[in-house]
């Protein structure tokens, strides 16, 4: 089984209740990588028998660190309409809420379409070449990440005037893209404050929102290929910063836009 | 009482339960203006006795139209940490969930700060001059909105190649800015698809996220002054589009960044 599927595997317990477990190889500094938690919650919603349509929007709030071991995810269909469905989810351990989420599922219709966000101009992932995974945390070894520009600086002399990182990324080993995997990819960017301050600063995502633009067919076309992501902070202050990112297929399709607010010290 | 305060007035019913009511002057095409609903939910959280800190992030999901009359808002503290607090809220009418929300409150600390998002260059609100409110819906009369660029087009000949609107906005009559009022301002932009298609297209916000960068002191400094907002869509397709906006003080402080996903037909 692919490590991503192992980490997001869920056991049905009762109506609206599934059980999952943390995986050491997805560990972050404290608790699991946020992207795998968000992906697991999305999957907990996808497997509900009442679920209609595909993911359109997801907000995940990282309320407290998830401890090693089992957790349960409670899912509640808050509202079902003709073409969309709203969910509330929470991840608990020993009765304590660790993560909350809301999600919108919907059916996509043919409509006028256009992309205004600009795709990054970047060399191909092959031209960029493989890079040694950062030793920062175990979860990074689950991704083949090829930073085109804006790598994490080693020290303050490498601090930058702006916080943009552009990178190619895919699961490692390769795995066909789906909405859960794309959810993980949306959270792979190291904290933007590192780039600005030139090195490590304690930081953690508190709330993550993803707008999915691609349906399952478009994701299947991406297949096992790399996704091109670009992230940038908007504002730092008061101990928080927010980040916006776009995730693109090699062919230039905008797969998702994603935003997060991050706590930092320093 | 100011119309904004009338519309967001809440009566405490029980622990974690308040009652509110729609106001005809805040009506949109169907149900109330989403910004006033989001503001009312934020206020329902602000008045909770356990609430700690100030709003940092808010996500509101518009699950179904709110009917005229009373509604109740159920608030649940999902997790309280040392410096932040996570909430889940839902707005109900006759037992039916109409709106869901999650919110993050937190204490702000002194930290390194910087703004990377670029403030729009615009003439002052005085230079822009007052504009007749659109007759599109009653709620628009509650705002003094001065569009600098990107007004709603009258017909297809005015369709634009991109969807940016830049505008000054404040409550009308003027009212000192607070987080609830700023929440309303974050949702004043007409649907971006109008600009691209050149005219009216059925559309409605489904999910709205706000990251608040200003604390109550910074908002009090803005006082009754105009706020400068700029909104732009990222992607249209499958019957949905997403929009990102920034909200600025006249002095160039980034007060909030806000994102939404919108359903549209056409």
PDB file of C-alpha atoms in Angstrom, chain A residues 56-57 59 61-64 76 78-79 81 83 86 88 90 96-98 100 102 104 106-109 111-117 162-163 196-197 206-207 209 211 213 232-240 242 244 254 257 259-261 264-266, chain B residues 56-57 59 61-64 76 78-79 81 83 86 88 90 96-98 100 102 104 106-109 111-117 162-163 196-197 206-207 209 211 213 232-240 242 244 254 257 259-261 264-266:
ATOM      1  CA  UNK A  56     -15.130  22.138  -3.856  1.00  0.00           C
ATOM      2  CA  UNK A  57     -13.937  23.853  -0.661  1.00  0.00           C
ATOM      3  CA  UNK A  59     -11.275  24.559   5.658  1.00  0.00           C
ATOM      4  CA  UNK A  61      -8.471  24.313  11.689  1.00  0.00           C
ATOM      5  CA  UNK A  62      -5.509  22.841  13.543  1.00  0.00           C
ATOM      6  CA  UNK A  63      -6.727  23.400  17.079  1.00  0.00           C
ATOM      7  CA  UNK A  64      -4.249  21.261  19.025  1.00  0.00           C
ATOM      8  CA  UNK A  76     -21.847  15.578  10.175  1.00  0.00           C
ATOM      9  CA  UNK A  78     -24.919  19.993   7.932  1.00  0.00           C
ATOM     10  CA  UNK A  79     -26.943  20.598   4.786  1.00  0.00           C
ATOM     11  CA  UNK A  81     -28.917  20.862  -1.443  1.00  0.00           C
ATOM     12  CA  UNK A  83     -26.161  20.473  -6.289  1.00  0.00           C
ATOM     13  CA  UNK A  86     -22.036  21.131   3.480  1.00  0.00           C
ATOM     14  CA  UNK A  88     -18.745  19.727   9.549  1.00  0.00           C
ATOM     15  CA  UNK A  90     -13.895  17.127  13.861  1.00  0.00           C
ATOM     16  CA  UNK A  96     -10.630  16.038  23.007  1.00  0.00           C
ATOM     17  CA  UNK A  97     -11.131  17.983  19.776  1.00  0.00           C
ATOM     18  CA  UNK A  98      -7.799  18.359  17.996  1.00  0.00           C
ATOM     19  CA  UNK A 100     -12.163  21.072  13.194  1.00  0.00           C
ATOM     20  CA  UNK A 102     -15.946  22.428   7.238  1.00  0.00           C
ATOM     21  CA  UNK A 104     -18.325  21.875   0.627  1.00  0.00           C
ATOM     22  CA  UNK A 106     -20.682  19.830  -5.124  1.00  0.00           C
ATOM     23  CA  UNK A 107     -21.428  18.644  -8.602  1.00  0.00           C
ATOM     24  CA  UNK A 108     -19.579  20.562 -11.282  1.00  0.00           C
ATOM     25  CA  UNK A 109     -21.508  21.745 -14.316  1.00  0.00           C
ATOM     26  CA  UNK A 111     -19.812  26.575 -17.512  1.00  0.00           C
ATOM     27  CA  UNK A 112     -17.805  29.384 -18.993  1.00  0.00           C
ATOM     28  CA  UNK A 113     -14.261  29.038 -17.718  1.00  0.00           C
ATOM     29  CA  UNK A 114     -11.107  31.084 -17.490  1.00  0.00           C
ATOM     30  CA  UNK A 115      -8.056  31.379 -15.270  1.00  0.00           C
ATOM     31  CA  UNK A 116      -6.900  34.823 -14.177  1.00  0.00           C
ATOM     32  CA  UNK A 117      -4.201  33.762 -11.762  1.00  0.00           C
ATOM     33  CA  UNK A 162       9.850  38.710  -0.263  1.00  0.00           C
ATOM     34  CA  UNK A 163       8.525  35.278   0.599  1.00  0.00           C
ATOM     35  CA  UNK A 196      11.924  36.621   5.355  1.00  0.00           C
ATOM     36  CA  UNK A 197      13.853  36.115   8.598  1.00  0.00           C
ATOM     37  CA  UNK A 206      -3.629  27.225  12.376  1.00  0.00           C
ATOM     38  CA  UNK A 207      -6.218  27.334   9.607  1.00  0.00           C
ATOM     39  CA  UNK A 209      -8.526  26.661   3.229  1.00  0.00           C
ATOM     40  CA  UNK A 211     -10.633  25.766  -3.190  1.00  0.00           C
ATOM     41  CA  UNK A 213     -10.785  23.779  -9.244  1.00  0.00           C
ATOM     42  CA  UNK A 232       3.619  33.804  -0.972  1.00  0.00           C
ATOM     43  CA  UNK A 233       2.734  35.556   2.261  1.00  0.00           C
ATOM     44  CA  UNK A 234       0.470  38.600   2.273  1.00  0.00           C
ATOM     45  CA  UNK A 235       1.071  40.017   5.743  1.00  0.00           C
ATOM     46  CA  UNK A 236       3.132  39.273   8.853  1.00  0.00           C
ATOM     47  CA  UNK A 237       2.261  40.846  12.212  1.00  0.00           C
ATOM     48  CA  UNK A 238       0.994  40.275  15.729  1.00  0.00           C
ATOM     49  CA  UNK A 239       2.489  36.779  15.715  1.00  0.00           C
ATOM     50  CA  UNK A 240       0.568  35.583  12.626  1.00  0.00           C
ATOM     51  CA  UNK A 242      -1.167  34.519   6.036  1.00  0.00           C
ATOM     52  CA  UNK A 244      -1.784  32.236  -0.507  1.00  0.00           C
ATOM     53  CA  UNK A 254      -5.041  25.643 -12.080  1.00  0.00           C
ATOM     54  CA  UNK A 257      -5.963  27.799  -4.801  1.00  0.00           C
ATOM     55  CA  UNK A 259      -4.749  29.973   1.765  1.00  0.00           C
ATOM     56  CA  UNK A 260      -3.578  29.598   5.320  1.00  0.00           C
ATOM     57  CA  UNK A 261      -2.951  31.538   8.480  1.00  0.00           C
ATOM     58  CA  UNK A 264       4.898  32.345  14.370  1.00  0.00           C
ATOM     59  CA  UNK A 265       7.301  33.500  17.057  1.00  0.00           C
ATOM     60  CA  UNK A 266       9.973  36.068  16.375  1.00  0.00           C
TER      61      UNK A 266
ATOM     62  CA  UNK B  56      -7.935  36.077  13.681  1.00  0.00           C
ATOM     63  CA  UNK B  57      -9.692  33.852  11.111  1.00  0.00           C
ATOM     64  CA  UNK B  59     -14.822  30.872   7.619  1.00  0.00           C
ATOM     65  CA  UNK B  61     -20.366  28.606   4.702  1.00  0.00           C
ATOM     66  CA  UNK B  62     -23.654  29.782   3.207  1.00  0.00           C
ATOM     67  CA  UNK B  63     -25.451  26.458   3.112  1.00  0.00           C
ATOM     68  CA  UNK B  64     -29.014  27.594   2.391  1.00  0.00           C
ATOM     69  CA  UNK B  76     -19.519  25.855  20.492  1.00  0.00           C
ATOM     70  CA  UNK B  78     -14.188  23.512  20.166  1.00  0.00           C
ATOM     71  CA  UNK B  79     -10.812  24.140  21.782  1.00  0.00           C
ATOM     72  CA  UNK B  81      -5.425  26.997  24.110  1.00  0.00           C
ATOM     73  CA  UNK B  83      -3.139  32.019  23.209  1.00  0.00           C
ATOM     74  CA  UNK B  86     -11.336  27.619  18.086  1.00  0.00           C
ATOM     75  CA  UNK B  88     -17.757  26.168  15.592  1.00  0.00           C
ATOM     76  CA  UNK B  90     -24.181  27.324  13.050  1.00  0.00           C
ATOM     77  CA  UNK B  96     -32.638  23.638   9.823  1.00  0.00           C
ATOM     78  CA  UNK B  97     -28.969  24.613   9.458  1.00  0.00           C
ATOM     79  CA  UNK B  98     -28.664  27.564   7.093  1.00  0.00           C
ATOM     80  CA  UNK B 100     -22.019  26.954   9.277  1.00  0.00           C
ATOM     81  CA  UNK B 102     -15.525  28.083  12.155  1.00  0.00           C
ATOM     82  CA  UNK B 104     -10.185  31.358  15.395  1.00  0.00           C
ATOM     83  CA  UNK B 106      -6.343  34.744  19.457  1.00  0.00           C
ATOM     84  CA  UNK B 107      -4.235  37.173  21.377  1.00  0.00           C
ATOM     85  CA  UNK B 108      -1.838  39.138  19.230  1.00  0.00           C
ATOM     86  CA  UNK B 109       1.764  39.489  20.354  1.00  0.00           C
ATOM     87  CA  UNK B 111       6.280  40.366  16.455  1.00  0.00           C
ATOM     88  CA  UNK B 112       8.259  41.224  13.397  1.00  0.00           C
ATOM     89  CA  UNK B 113       5.834  42.595  10.835  1.00  0.00           C
ATOM     90  CA  UNK B 114       5.726  43.342   7.142  1.00  0.00           C
ATOM     91  CA  UNK B 115       3.176  43.509   4.356  1.00  0.00           C
ATOM     92  CA  UNK B 116       3.974  41.858   1.030  1.00  0.00           C
ATOM     93  CA  UNK B 117       0.612  42.317  -0.635  1.00  0.00           C
ATOM     94  CA  UNK B 162      -9.931  40.574 -16.114  1.00  0.00           C
ATOM     95  CA  UNK B 163     -12.078  40.826 -13.020  1.00  0.00           C
ATOM     96  CA  UNK B 196     -15.983  39.023 -17.193  1.00  0.00           C
ATOM     97  CA  UNK B 197     -19.325  38.217 -18.816  1.00  0.00           C
ATOM     98  CA  UNK B 206     -20.921  29.627  -0.869  1.00  0.00           C
ATOM     99  CA  UNK B 207     -17.914  29.908   1.423  1.00  0.00           C
ATOM    100  CA  UNK B 209     -12.824  33.121   4.653  1.00  0.00           C
ATOM    101  CA  UNK B 211      -7.941  36.570   7.889  1.00  0.00           C
ATOM    102  CA  UNK B 213      -4.646  41.437  10.359  1.00  0.00           C
ATOM    103  CA  UNK B 232     -10.021  39.695  -8.208  1.00  0.00           C
ATOM    104  CA  UNK B 233     -11.027  36.206  -9.289  1.00  0.00           C
ATOM    105  CA  UNK B 234      -8.434  33.458  -9.674  1.00  0.00           C
ATOM    106  CA  UNK B 235     -10.336  30.844 -11.652  1.00  0.00           C
ATOM    107  CA  UNK B 236     -13.786  30.312 -13.199  1.00  0.00           C
ATOM    108  CA  UNK B 237     -14.973  26.848 -14.177  1.00  0.00           C
ATOM    109  CA  UNK B 238     -17.399  24.028 -13.491  1.00  0.00           C
ATOM    110  CA  UNK B 239     -19.978  26.513 -12.235  1.00  0.00           C
ATOM    111  CA  UNK B 240     -17.747  28.024  -9.523  1.00  0.00           C
ATOM    112  CA  UNK B 242     -12.948  31.892  -6.417  1.00  0.00           C
ATOM    113  CA  UNK B 244      -9.311  36.950  -3.315  1.00  0.00           C
ATOM    114  CA  UNK B 254      -3.581  45.817   5.447  1.00  0.00           C
ATOM    115  CA  UNK B 257      -7.269  39.434   3.417  1.00  0.00           C
ATOM    116  CA  UNK B 259     -11.208  34.758  -0.042  1.00  0.00           C
ATOM    117  CA  UNK B 260     -14.437  33.251  -1.262  1.00  0.00           C
ATOM    118  CA  UNK B 261     -15.813  30.619  -3.555  1.00  0.00           C
ATOM    119  CA  UNK B 264     -22.480  30.904 -10.804  1.00  0.00           C
ATOM    120  CA  UNK B 265     -24.624  29.980 -13.784  1.00  0.00           C
ATOM    121  CA  UNK B 266     -23.596  30.790 -17.317  1.00  0.00           C
TER     122      UNK B 266
END
